[in-house]
């Protein structure tokens, strides 16, 4: 691969230098961060695809579970973030929060996969779901789940057909897979980039709230 172990680890820190004034972080810069993250992901996974690595199916890497027992009963959601989140795999992600404590998925990390749209989300906290159209995917032995999650993002899965895709199309899909040590190094790099994006978004949200508060005080 073009990146050495050392360069994979330090590259994000060279790009994402702290802003001298975080309150002035523009939304445009966050978009640049997303573009950069996607470009690095593509670079890494293209090299994996063209490298001399073992090929395995998604089914060799991941186990899936039907979500039926985790479906929320009451769809009148709360805004209380101390409760159990109700998830969807699409852009909304968190639909709201529920007081229901039974049949919560709490088996550490997983990927939720929308069987119709093929949207994916990585989850590492307890949750319930709204729809039976979601597959809950977990890693098999010696597989880094976050590595496979980023791989699925790289593949840019999409369909215009309204049908279930995972068992018939995604599970049999062959991909190149490096050894666990290389999986970890790649995940370490991508997590570093994604953490910087999350921090930038939090700063932007905080700044917008502060701005709105000050504007409200001016016009009281």
XYZ file of N, CA, C and O in Angstrom:
880
model
N 0.832 -1.194 0.000
C 0.000 0.000 0.000
C 0.875 1.255 0.000
O 2.004 1.247 0.477
N 0.361 2.365 -0.502
C 1.133 3.591 -0.594
C 1.419 4.194 0.767
O 2.447 4.787 0.995
N 0.482 4.053 1.722
C 0.675 4.612 3.049
C 1.447 3.633 3.919
O 1.096 2.461 4.008
N 2.484 4.119 4.586
C 3.146 3.315 5.597
C 2.305 3.347 6.857
O 1.379 4.141 6.999
N 2.630 2.467 7.812
C 1.914 2.457 9.089
C 1.982 3.824 9.748
O 1.000 4.356 10.252
N 3.164 4.457 9.754
C 3.340 5.749 10.397
C 2.527 6.833 9.697
O 1.866 7.651 10.338
N 2.542 6.832 8.363
C 1.822 7.885 7.642
C 0.319 7.753 7.810
O -0.403 8.746 7.856
N -0.187 6.525 7.905
C -1.620 6.326 8.125
C -2.034 6.964 9.439
O -3.087 7.580 9.558
N -1.176 6.879 10.456
C -1.541 7.379 11.777
C -1.409 8.896 11.901
O -2.197 9.551 12.575
N -0.398 9.504 11.241
C -0.160 10.931 11.459
C -0.809 11.817 10.414
O -0.995 13.004 10.641
N -1.222 11.264 9.263
C -1.731 12.085 8.173
C -2.913 12.961 8.578
O -2.934 14.158 8.301
N -3.935 12.419 9.286
C -5.072 13.263 9.655
C -4.669 14.436 10.523
O -5.212 15.538 10.381
N -3.726 14.239 11.447
C -3.348 15.327 12.334
C -2.625 16.439 11.596
O -2.619 17.583 12.029
N -2.004 16.130 10.459
C -1.348 17.158 9.669
C -2.359 18.014 8.919
O -2.111 19.177 8.630
N -3.501 17.426 8.592
C -4.524 18.148 7.832
C -5.454 18.924 8.757
O -5.766 20.082 8.533
N -5.901 18.286 9.835
C -6.903 18.893 10.695
C -6.239 19.627 11.853
O -6.275 19.189 12.989
N -5.614 20.746 11.565
C -4.994 21.569 12.591
C -6.090 22.331 13.333
O -7.073 22.757 12.734
N -5.937 22.540 14.642
C -6.961 23.281 15.388
C -7.133 24.688 14.836
O -6.163 25.361 14.498
N -8.357 25.142 14.752
C -8.632 26.509 14.303
C -8.242 27.493 15.393
O -8.517 27.268 16.564
N -7.579 28.610 15.059
C -7.210 29.592 16.075
C -8.424 30.243 16.716
O -8.352 30.758 17.812
N -9.552 30.218 16.025
C -10.788 30.771 16.582
C -11.929 29.837 16.203
O -12.520 29.954 15.142
N -12.222 28.875 17.100
C -13.189 27.831 16.762
C -14.582 28.389 16.524
O -15.379 27.802 15.809
N -14.905 29.515 17.140
C -16.239 30.083 16.972
C -16.467 30.582 15.557
O -17.593 30.814 15.151
N -15.380 30.769 14.796
C -15.513 31.262 13.432
C -15.462 30.147 12.400
O -15.374 30.392 11.213
N -15.512 28.883 12.874
C -15.437 27.752 11.971
C -16.631 27.754 11.020
O -17.764 27.608 11.446
N -16.443 27.949 9.710
C -17.567 28.056 8.786
C -18.120 26.696 8.391
O -17.414 25.686 8.415
N -19.396 26.684 8.017
C -20.020 25.456 7.549
C -19.295 24.936 6.307
O -19.162 23.722 6.119
N -18.803 25.856 5.478
C -18.092 25.451 4.261
C -16.878 24.589 4.586
O -16.553 23.647 3.861
N -16.196 24.896 5.698
C -15.026 24.123 6.070
C -15.409 22.715 6.503
O -14.695 21.751 6.217
N -16.549 22.581 7.171
C -17.033 21.251 7.552
C -17.291 20.421 6.303
O -16.979 19.225 6.252
N -17.834 21.050 5.262
C -18.066 20.339 4.008
C -16.747 19.887 3.390
O -16.657 18.800 2.810
N -15.723 20.705 3.510
C -14.395 20.320 3.023
C -13.887 19.108 3.792
O -13.305 18.185 3.220
N -14.117 19.100 5.114
C -13.709 17.959 5.935
C -14.375 16.674 5.435
O -13.741 15.628 5.329
N -15.678 16.736 5.153
C -16.393 15.564 4.656
C -15.811 15.092 3.325
O -15.640 13.895 3.097
N -15.513 16.027 2.436
C -14.934 15.686 1.144
C -13.578 15.022 1.323
O -13.258 14.023 0.666
N -12.772 15.569 2.230
C -11.460 15.003 2.502
C -11.580 13.589 3.067
O -10.863 12.668 2.664
N -12.501 13.398 4.005
C -12.711 12.084 4.611
C -13.072 11.053 3.553
O -12.545 9.936 3.534
N -13.978 11.419 2.652
C -14.389 10.519 1.581
C -13.223 10.193 0.651
O -13.049 9.044 0.225
N -12.395 11.200 0.359
C -11.249 10.996 -0.533
C -10.229 10.042 0.081
O -9.690 9.164 -0.607
N -9.958 10.194 1.389
C -9.018 9.302 2.058
C -9.568 7.882 2.108
O -8.849 6.894 1.875
N -10.876 7.750 2.410
C -11.498 6.429 2.406
C -11.343 5.769 1.035
O -10.960 4.600 0.935
N -11.647 6.515 -0.013
C -11.535 5.959 -1.362
C -10.106 5.526 -1.660
O -9.872 4.443 -2.219
N -9.139 6.352 -1.291
C -7.744 6.037 -1.553
C -7.326 4.747 -0.862
O -6.695 3.875 -1.463
N -7.701 4.620 0.403
C -7.319 3.437 1.168
C -7.969 2.171 0.622
O -7.311 1.143 0.419
N -9.264 2.231 0.358
C -9.977 1.019 -0.043
C -9.715 0.643 -1.499
O -9.783 -0.541 -1.853
N -9.414 1.598 -2.339
C -9.002 1.264 -3.706
C -7.683 0.489 -3.664
O -7.489 -0.498 -4.399
N -6.774 0.901 -2.788
C -5.506 0.185 -2.663
C -5.724 -1.219 -2.112
O -5.015 -2.155 -2.491
N -6.692 -1.375 -1.225
C -7.019 -2.713 -0.723
C -7.557 -3.583 -1.856
O -7.163 -4.743 -2.026
N -8.458 -3.021 -2.645
C -9.054 -3.780 -3.744
C -8.017 -4.242 -4.770
O -8.157 -5.300 -5.381
N -6.993 -3.434 -4.965
C -5.982 -3.764 -5.978
C -4.760 -4.450 -5.371
O -3.813 -4.764 -6.088
N -4.773 -4.661 -4.062
C -3.645 -5.308 -3.398
C -3.794 -6.821 -3.372
O -4.782 -7.383 -3.851
N -2.801 -7.464 -2.822
C -2.795 -8.923 -2.747
C -3.364 -9.363 -1.403
O -2.650 -9.814 -0.502
N -4.669 -9.239 -1.289
C -5.358 -9.615 -0.061
C -6.373 -10.712 -0.351
O -6.826 -10.884 -1.488
N -6.750 -11.422 0.700
C -7.725 -12.501 0.577
C -9.098 -11.925 0.252
O -9.483 -10.876 0.753
N -9.831 -12.622 -0.607
C -11.195 -12.218 -0.926
C -12.189 -13.035 -0.116
O -12.081 -14.264 -0.037
N -13.136 -12.330 0.501
C -14.185 -12.982 1.264
C -15.516 -12.301 0.963
O -15.549 -11.155 0.521
N -16.591 -13.017 1.218
C -17.906 -12.406 1.043
C -18.269 -11.615 2.295
O -17.716 -11.837 3.382
N -19.204 -10.689 2.145
C -19.708 -9.954 3.302
C -20.276 -10.933 4.333
O -20.124 -10.743 5.543
N -20.886 -12.010 3.840
C -21.427 -13.032 4.738
C -20.353 -13.740 5.543
O -20.626 -14.253 6.632
N -19.120 -13.813 5.006
C -18.000 -14.394 5.758
C -17.563 -13.469 6.894
O -16.983 -13.928 7.889
N -17.821 -12.172 6.738
C -17.321 -11.174 7.674
C -18.342 -10.796 8.745
O -17.969 -10.492 9.873
N -19.630 -10.799 8.353
C -20.676 -10.284 9.232
C -21.787 -11.303 9.457
O -22.134 -12.064 8.551
N -22.323 -11.292 10.658
C -23.564 -12.013 10.958
C -24.698 -11.000 10.954
O -24.487 -9.820 11.238
N -25.901 -11.457 10.616
C -27.024 -10.519 10.644
C -28.132 -11.043 11.549
O -28.272 -12.236 11.781
N -28.879 -10.106 12.069
C -30.004 -10.426 12.940
C -31.213 -9.622 12.495
O -31.092 -8.439 12.173
N -32.368 -10.299 12.468
C -33.599 -9.589 12.154
C -33.966 -8.700 13.346
O -33.746 -9.064 14.496
N -34.549 -7.532 13.090
C -34.755 -6.559 14.172
C -36.103 -6.657 14.876
O -36.405 -5.814 15.716
N -36.900 -7.673 14.544
C -38.307 -7.689 14.970
C -38.475 -7.466 16.470
O -39.306 -6.659 16.906
N -37.678 -8.136 17.280
C -37.896 -8.013 18.734
C -37.425 -6.670 19.289
O -37.733 -6.325 20.428
N -36.699 -5.895 18.474
C -36.208 -4.591 18.932
C -37.081 -3.427 18.464
O -36.750 -2.261 18.718
N -38.178 -3.736 17.778
C -39.038 -2.673 17.248
C -39.805 -1.986 18.380
O -40.374 -2.638 19.259
N -39.795 -0.661 18.357
C -40.476 0.117 19.386
C -41.987 -0.044 19.241
O -42.510 -0.147 18.121
N -42.684 -0.091 20.365
C -44.141 -0.250 20.346
C -44.825 1.108 20.225
O -45.679 1.312 19.368
N -44.435 2.033 21.077
C -45.047 3.359 21.107
C -44.211 4.318 20.246
O -43.053 4.584 20.551
N -44.788 4.829 19.176
C -44.057 5.728 18.280
C -44.247 7.210 18.625
O -43.898 8.089 17.844
N -44.808 7.486 19.803
C -44.859 8.861 20.313
C -43.552 9.094 21.069
O -43.439 8.834 22.264
N -42.539 9.599 20.349
C -41.204 9.668 20.911
C -41.007 10.887 21.809
O -41.673 11.905 21.668
N -40.044 10.745 22.712
C -39.648 11.841 23.600
C -38.399 12.529 23.048
O -37.682 11.965 22.220
N -38.135 13.738 23.536
C -36.896 14.454 23.202
C -35.824 14.259 24.272
O -34.720 14.807 24.153
N -36.138 13.486 25.296
C -35.225 13.284 26.418
C -34.086 12.343 26.012
O -34.283 11.144 25.840
N -32.890 12.886 25.901
C -31.748 12.105 25.435
C -31.228 11.122 26.472
O -30.311 10.348 26.178
N -31.789 11.130 27.655
C -31.423 10.147 28.673
C -32.157 8.828 28.469
O -31.836 7.831 29.125
N -33.146 8.826 27.579
C -33.911 7.615 27.294
C -33.253 6.813 26.162
O -32.181 7.163 25.690
N -33.895 5.745 25.745
C -33.357 4.862 24.714
C -33.646 5.442 23.333
O -34.810 5.713 22.999
N -32.625 5.648 22.489
C -32.868 6.184 21.148
C -33.543 5.164 20.233
O -33.298 3.957 20.330
N -34.395 5.664 19.362
C -35.038 4.846 18.324
C -34.382 5.222 16.997
O -34.394 6.394 16.602
N -33.817 4.224 16.304
C -32.963 4.507 15.159
C -33.574 4.096 13.833
O -34.421 3.211 13.754
N -33.092 4.773 12.795
C -33.321 4.373 11.418
C -31.975 4.476 10.709
O -31.100 5.223 11.151
N -31.787 3.739 9.618
C -30.491 3.750 8.925
C -30.353 4.917 7.959
O -29.272 5.151 7.431
N -31.429 5.679 7.737
C -31.328 6.773 6.770
C -30.746 8.028 7.423
O -30.243 7.993 8.541
N -30.838 9.166 6.752
C -30.173 10.377 7.216
C -30.692 10.873 8.559
O -29.967 11.511 9.319
N -31.950 10.596 8.870
C -32.514 11.046 10.140
C -31.780 10.409 11.317
O -31.485 11.050 12.314
N -31.483 9.132 11.203
C -30.753 8.314 12.164
C -31.506 8.153 13.477
O -32.049 7.097 13.750
N -31.553 9.189 14.327
C -32.282 9.098 15.589
C -33.655 9.747 15.417
O -33.765 10.953 15.225
N -34.686 8.920 15.480
C -36.056 9.400 15.289
C -36.585 10.084 16.536
O -37.461 10.947 16.467
N -36.083 9.683 17.688
C -36.535 10.194 18.974
C -36.098 9.227 20.053
O -35.233 8.373 19.819
N -36.715 9.339 21.223
C -36.302 8.526 22.371
C -37.529 7.884 23.003
O -38.625 8.452 22.986
N -37.331 6.688 23.566
C -38.444 5.934 24.128
C -38.164 5.538 25.573
O -37.006 5.332 25.963
N -39.235 5.397 26.346
C -39.120 4.933 27.735
C -39.101 3.407 27.809
O -38.862 2.843 28.873
N -39.341 2.745 26.695
C -39.400 1.278 26.694
C -38.026 0.690 27.042
O -37.015 1.029 26.426
N -38.010 -0.220 28.023
C -36.764 -0.814 28.503
C -36.599 -2.272 28.076
O -35.494 -2.828 28.188
N -37.643 -2.875 27.585
C -37.563 -4.282 27.181
C -37.109 -4.397 25.736
O -37.398 -3.550 24.892
N -36.392 -5.494 25.447
C -35.938 -5.804 24.081
C -35.163 -4.651 23.447
O -35.425 -4.236 22.317
N -34.202 -4.153 24.198
C -33.283 -3.133 23.691
C -32.041 -3.838 23.151
O -31.513 -4.748 23.792
N -31.571 -3.434 21.973
C -30.326 -4.008 21.448
C -29.159 -3.365 22.193
O -28.941 -2.160 22.107
N -28.406 -4.175 22.926
C -27.293 -3.641 23.719
C -26.076 -4.571 23.662
O -25.409 -4.811 24.665
N -25.789 -5.085 22.463
C -24.680 -6.031 22.280
C -23.435 -5.325 21.746
O -22.832 -5.747 20.764
N -23.081 -4.232 22.362
C -21.922 -3.436 21.933
C -22.144 -2.859 20.545
O -23.225 -2.385 20.249
N -21.164 -2.935 19.662
C -21.260 -2.262 18.376
C -21.986 -3.106 17.327
O -22.000 -4.337 17.391
N -22.572 -2.421 16.346
C -23.224 -3.088 15.224
C -23.335 -2.106 14.068
O -23.047 -0.912 14.202
N -23.740 -2.616 12.924
C -24.115 -1.788 11.777
C -25.593 -2.006 11.540
O -26.056 -3.156 11.514
N -26.351 -0.922 11.407
C -27.739 -1.096 10.984
C -27.813 -0.797 9.483
O -27.280 0.194 9.010
N -28.465 -1.705 8.767
C -28.510 -1.690 7.306
C -29.961 -1.655 6.875
O -30.738 -2.556 7.209
N -30.353 -0.617 6.139
C -31.713 -0.525 5.611
C -31.821 -1.441 4.397
O -31.163 -1.221 3.378
N -32.649 -2.460 4.504
C -32.724 -3.483 3.464
C -33.282 -2.950 2.150
O -33.100 -3.574 1.099
N -33.966 -1.821 2.176
C -34.545 -1.264 0.955
C -33.643 -0.197 0.331
O -33.341 -0.247 -0.857
N -33.199 0.753 1.127
C -32.391 1.853 0.580
C -30.900 1.544 0.578
O -30.127 2.209 -0.096
N -30.475 0.555 1.378
C -29.080 0.157 1.563
C -28.250 1.230 2.272
O -27.030 1.263 2.161
N -28.914 2.119 3.006
C -28.206 3.048 3.874
C -27.623 2.277 5.052
O -28.207 1.280 5.509
N -26.474 2.741 5.556
C -25.833 2.074 6.686
C -25.463 3.095 7.765
O -25.165 4.248 7.465
N -25.501 2.642 9.016
C -25.069 3.458 10.144
C -24.300 2.562 11.123
O -24.702 1.424 11.388
N -23.213 3.105 11.658
C -22.452 2.416 12.702
C -23.011 2.842 14.049
O -23.227 4.031 14.288
N -23.266 1.874 14.941
C -23.883 2.174 16.239
C -23.097 1.464 17.341
O -22.798 0.270 17.228
N -22.788 2.186 18.407
C -22.079 1.581 19.537
C -22.736 1.931 20.872
O -22.069 2.134 21.883
N -24.089 2.021 20.851
C -24.839 2.307 22.070
C -26.170 1.562 22.000
O -26.611 1.164 20.920
N -26.836 1.330 23.144
C -28.121 0.614 23.147
C -29.183 1.388 22.368
O -29.199 2.616 22.375
N -30.085 0.647 21.714
C -31.110 1.310 20.905
C -32.281 0.384 20.630
O -32.212 -0.831 20.854
N -33.357 0.979 20.123
C -34.464 0.246 19.520
C -34.632 0.770 18.096
O -34.035 1.793 17.732
N -35.449 0.076 17.289
C -35.659 0.503 15.907
C -37.151 0.684 15.654
O -37.990 0.217 16.419
N -37.432 1.352 14.538
C -38.833 1.575 14.174
C -39.335 0.531 13.191
O -40.507 0.149 13.212
N -38.457 0.057 12.313
C -38.900 -0.730 11.157
C -38.263 -2.115 11.116
O -37.115 -2.301 11.533
N -38.995 -3.060 10.550
C -38.474 -4.418 10.352
C -37.610 -4.500 9.097
O -37.046 -5.552 8.793
N -37.495 -3.391 8.354
C -36.705 -3.383 7.120
C -35.213 -3.267 7.387
O -34.408 -3.240 6.460
N -34.829 -3.196 8.656
C -33.409 -3.046 9.016
C -32.789 -4.402 9.328
O -33.402 -5.244 9.975
N -31.572 -4.609 8.848
C -30.762 -5.748 9.273
C -29.742 -5.222 10.289
O -29.142 -4.168 10.096
N -29.545 -5.979 11.366
C -28.540 -5.622 12.365
C -27.329 -6.510 12.135
O -27.417 -7.743 12.235
N -26.192 -5.896 11.796
C -24.997 -6.639 11.389
C -23.930 -6.543 12.471
O -23.648 -5.455 12.986
N -23.325 -7.683 12.803
C -22.235 -7.730 13.776
C -21.058 -8.490 13.178
O -21.217 -9.303 12.262
N -19.866 -8.222 13.705
C -18.642 -8.774 13.130
C -18.388 -10.204 13.603
O -18.660 -10.559 14.751
N -17.837 -11.012 12.701
C -17.375 -12.344 13.054
C -15.931 -12.259 13.563
O -15.341 -11.179 13.632
N -15.352 -13.395 13.915
C -14.024 -13.432 14.518
C -12.956 -12.800 13.625
O -12.942 -13.037 12.413
N -12.075 -12.013 14.243
C -10.945 -11.370 13.564
C -11.360 -10.342 12.518
O -10.590 -10.034 11.600
N -12.566 -9.811 12.654
C -13.048 -8.778 11.734
C -13.339 -7.512 12.518
O -14.051 -7.531 13.520
N -12.772 -6.408 12.073
C -13.027 -5.111 12.684
C -14.298 -4.539 12.063
O -14.331 -4.236 10.866
N -15.338 -4.406 12.859
C -16.640 -3.994 12.336
C -16.583 -2.605 11.708
O -17.193 -2.366 10.661
N -15.860 -1.680 12.332
C -15.784 -0.326 11.784
C -15.075 -0.331 10.428
O -15.418 0.458 9.549
N -14.124 -1.230 10.245
C -13.453 -1.373 8.954
C -14.469 -1.765 7.875
O -14.459 -1.215 6.769
N -15.341 -2.711 8.190
C -16.351 -3.145 7.214
C -17.380 -2.042 6.981
O -17.841 -1.837 5.852
N -17.733 -1.316 8.034
C -18.660 -0.182 7.884
C -18.105 0.834 6.888
O -18.814 1.268 5.962
N -16.844 1.210 7.044
C -16.228 2.153 6.112
C -16.152 1.555 4.701
O -16.271 2.267 3.706
N -15.958 0.251 4.631
C -15.928 -0.426 3.330
C -17.280 -0.282 2.630
O -17.367 0.004 1.424
N -18.361 -0.475 3.390
C -19.706 -0.345 2.816
C -19.967 1.082 2.347
O -20.600 1.296 1.308
N -19.475 2.070 3.093
C -19.594 3.458 2.649
C -18.821 3.672 1.358
O -19.293 4.350 0.434
N -17.634 3.096 1.280
C -16.803 3.199 0.084
C -17.514 2.611 -1.138
O -17.432 3.157 -2.246
N -18.243 1.524 -0.951
C -18.925 0.863 -2.067
C -20.116 1.671 -2.588
O -20.602 1.410 -3.693
N -20.562 2.644 -1.807
C -21.675 3.527 -2.207
C -22.874 2.718 -2.710
O -23.349 2.891 -3.837
N -23.362 1.850 -1.871
C -24.477 0.990 -2.214
C -25.749 1.812 -2.404
O -26.061 2.676 -1.595
N -26.476 1.534 -3.462
C -27.749 2.209 -3.694
C -28.588 1.396 -4.664
O -28.061 0.572 -5.414
N -29.884 1.621 -4.627
C -30.783 0.909 -5.529
C -32.035 1.741 -5.765
O -32.488 2.459 -4.874
N -32.562 1.636 -6.955
C -33.831 2.289 -7.273
C -35.000 1.315 -7.169
O -36.147 1.699 -7.364
N -34.696 0.055 -6.857
C -35.737 -0.963 -6.735
C -36.196 -1.063 -5.286
O -35.379 -1.106 -4.368
N -37.507 -1.109 -5.089
C -38.051 -1.242 -3.739
C -38.160 -2.731 -3.406
O -39.193 -3.364 -3.587
N -37.051 -3.287 -2.941
C -37.010 -4.690 -2.563
C -35.947 -4.869 -1.492
O -35.127 -3.978 -1.243
N -35.920 -6.032 -0.859
C -34.896 -6.335 0.133
C -33.626 -6.791 -0.581
O -33.683 -7.616 -1.499
N -32.484 -6.254 -0.133
C -31.235 -6.474 -0.858
C -30.195 -7.310 -0.122
O -29.361 -7.947 -0.756
N -30.221 -7.293 1.221
C -29.054 -7.796 1.945
C -28.738 -9.262 1.651
O -27.625 -9.593 1.232
N -29.678 -10.150 1.847
C -29.398 -11.581 1.702
C -29.086 -11.941 0.256
O -28.164 -12.722 -0.022
N -29.809 -11.379 -0.699
C -29.645 -11.767 -2.105
C -28.453 -11.095 -2.783
O -27.818 -11.688 -3.664
N -28.126 -9.848 -2.381
C -27.117 -9.095 -3.126
C -25.884 -8.695 -2.308
O -24.764 -8.728 -2.822
N -26.082 -8.300 -1.068
C -24.962 -7.772 -0.285
C -24.184 -8.892 0.405
O -22.949 -8.917 0.359
N -24.868 -9.810 1.037
C -24.178 -10.886 1.753
C -23.244 -11.704 0.847
O -22.145 -12.069 1.277
N -23.607 -11.980 -0.416
C -22.703 -12.746 -1.283
C -21.591 -11.906 -1.915
O -20.738 -12.443 -2.638
N -21.566 -10.603 -1.674
C -20.625 -9.703 -2.323
C -19.192 -10.017 -1.896
O -18.885 -10.099 -0.712
N -18.286 -10.192 -2.879
C -16.884 -10.474 -2.596
C -16.095 -9.178 -2.458
O -16.195 -8.292 -3.306
N -15.305 -9.074 -1.373
C -14.427 -7.922 -1.193
C -13.063 -8.411 -0.714
O -12.942 -9.482 -0.122
N -12.030 -7.611 -0.996
C -10.686 -7.917 -0.505
C -10.608 -7.527 0.963
O -11.116 -6.479 1.363
N -9.976 -8.384 1.780
C -9.913 -8.120 3.210
C -8.490 -8.329 3.730
O -7.931 -9.414 3.580
N -7.866 -7.291 4.288
C -6.517 -7.439 4.847
C -6.551 -8.115 6.216
O -7.628 -8.381 6.769
N -5.384 -8.366 6.776
C -5.308 -9.014 8.086
C -5.800 -8.064 9.179
O -5.929 -6.853 8.967
N -6.102 -8.597 10.370
C -6.646 -7.752 11.449
C -5.769 -6.550 11.798
O -6.297 -5.478 12.099
N -4.445 -6.712 11.753
C -3.560 -5.596 12.087
C -3.726 -4.441 11.109
O -3.793 -3.270 11.511
N -3.818 -4.743 9.815
C -4.010 -3.702 8.810
C -5.401 -3.095 8.915
O -5.578 -1.886 8.740
N -6.413 -3.906 9.220
C -7.753 -3.373 9.439
C -7.725 -2.321 10.545
O -8.318 -1.239 10.415
N -7.024 -2.623 11.640
C -6.957 -1.706 12.773
C -6.277 -0.397 12.372
O -6.719 0.686 12.756
N -5.190 -0.475 11.613
C -4.453 0.730 11.219
C -5.325 1.648 10.360
O -5.315 2.874 10.516
N -6.079 1.043 9.446
C -6.955 1.832 8.582
C -8.077 2.470 9.399
O -8.408 3.649 9.232
N -8.656 1.697 10.309
C -9.711 2.219 11.173
C -9.184 3.357 12.042
O -9.862 4.375 12.249
N -7.959 3.202 12.550
C -7.352 4.242 13.381
C -7.267 5.561 12.619
O -7.572 6.632 13.148
N -6.879 5.492 11.353
C -6.784 6.680 10.506
C -8.151 7.306 10.276
O -8.351 8.507 10.481
N -9.111 6.498 9.865
C -10.432 7.016 9.519
C -11.182 7.538 10.748
O -11.887 8.544 10.670
N -11.018 6.881 11.878
C -11.649 7.356 13.110
C -11.105 8.729 13.501
O -11.847 9.599 13.963
N -9.805 8.904 13.318
C -9.193 10.187 13.651
C -9.813 11.307 12.827
O -10.164 12.371 13.351
N -9.969 11.068 11.535
C -10.586 12.058 10.654
C -12.034 12.324 11.067
O -12.475 13.473 11.182
N -12.783 11.250 11.323
C -14.198 11.399 11.655
C -14.400 12.098 12.995
O -15.381 12.831 13.196
N -13.478 11.882 13.937
C -13.563 12.585 15.214
C -13.369 14.088 15.020
O -14.032 14.895 15.673
N -12.477 14.447 14.113
C -12.275 15.871 13.823
C -13.536 16.489 13.214
O -13.914 17.623 13.533
N -14.199 15.738 12.341
C -15.444 16.221 11.744
C -16.513 16.395 12.823
O -17.223 17.410 12.865
N -16.645 15.409 13.713
C -17.628 15.496 14.799
C -17.358 16.714 15.676
O -18.291 17.431 16.066
N -16.084 16.945 15.998
C -15.732 18.105 16.818
C -16.107 19.408 16.116
O -16.643 20.328 16.732
N -15.817 19.475 14.808
C -16.141 20.679 14.044
C -17.646 20.928 14.036
O -18.103 22.071 14.177
N -18.428 19.863 13.891
C -19.881 20.021 13.881
C -20.398 20.481 15.239
O -21.303 21.326 15.311
N -19.819 19.931 16.313
C -20.241 20.354 17.658
C -19.920 21.822 17.905
O -20.729 22.558 18.475
N -18.735 22.250 17.468
C -18.380 23.661 17.621
C -19.349 24.550 16.855
O -19.762 25.610 17.327
N -19.707 24.115 15.648
C -20.616 24.920 14.821
C -21.995 25.018 15.464
O -22.602 26.098 15.508
N -22.493 23.896 15.998
C -23.808 23.893 16.651
C -23.796 24.794 17.880
O -24.721 25.582 18.108
N -22.729 24.681 18.684
C -22.612 25.514 19.887
C -22.568 26.994 19.529
O -23.242 27.832 20.158
N -21.810 27.318 18.496
C -21.706 28.712 18.062
C -23.065 29.237 17.595
O -23.454 30.369 17.931
N -23.797 28.435 16.838
C -25.106 28.866 16.355
C -26.080 29.103 17.512
O -26.870 30.055 17.492
N -26.013 28.253 18.540
C -26.884 28.429 19.704
C -26.524 29.702 20.459
O -27.416 30.450 20.890
N -25.217 29.932 20.603
C -24.777 31.154 21.286
C -25.209 32.393 20.511
O -25.669 33.381 21.094
N -25.070 32.334 19.210
C -25.463 33.462 18.353
C -26.952 33.746 18.482
O -27.375 34.912 18.618
N -27.781 32.676 18.458
C -29.220 32.844 18.555
C -29.609 33.414 19.921
O -30.494 34.275 20.030
N -28.925 32.945 20.963
C -29.212 33.434 22.314
C -28.933 34.937 22.408
O -29.733 35.707 22.946
N -27.798 35.368 21.884
C -27.428 36.780 21.941
C -28.392 37.654 21.136
O -28.765 38.743 21.564
N -28.815 37.113 19.973
C -29.781 37.860 19.171
C -31.097 38.015 19.908
O -31.733 39.074 19.878
N -31.514 36.949 20.597
C -32.758 36.997 21.361
C -32.660 38.024 22.486
O -33.634 38.721 22.796
N -31.479 38.120 23.126
C -31.304 39.070 24.216
C -31.349 40.518 23.711
O -31.861 41.403 24.389
N -30.839 40.729 22.510
C -30.821 42.076 21.943
C -32.241 42.592 21.707
O -32.549 43.766 21.954
N -33.145 41.701 21.278
C -34.474 42.141 20.874
C -35.545 41.901 21.949
O -36.724 41.925 21.668
N -35.088 41.634 23.171
C -36.064 41.489 24.246
C -36.674 42.857 24.590
O -35.945 43.822 24.715
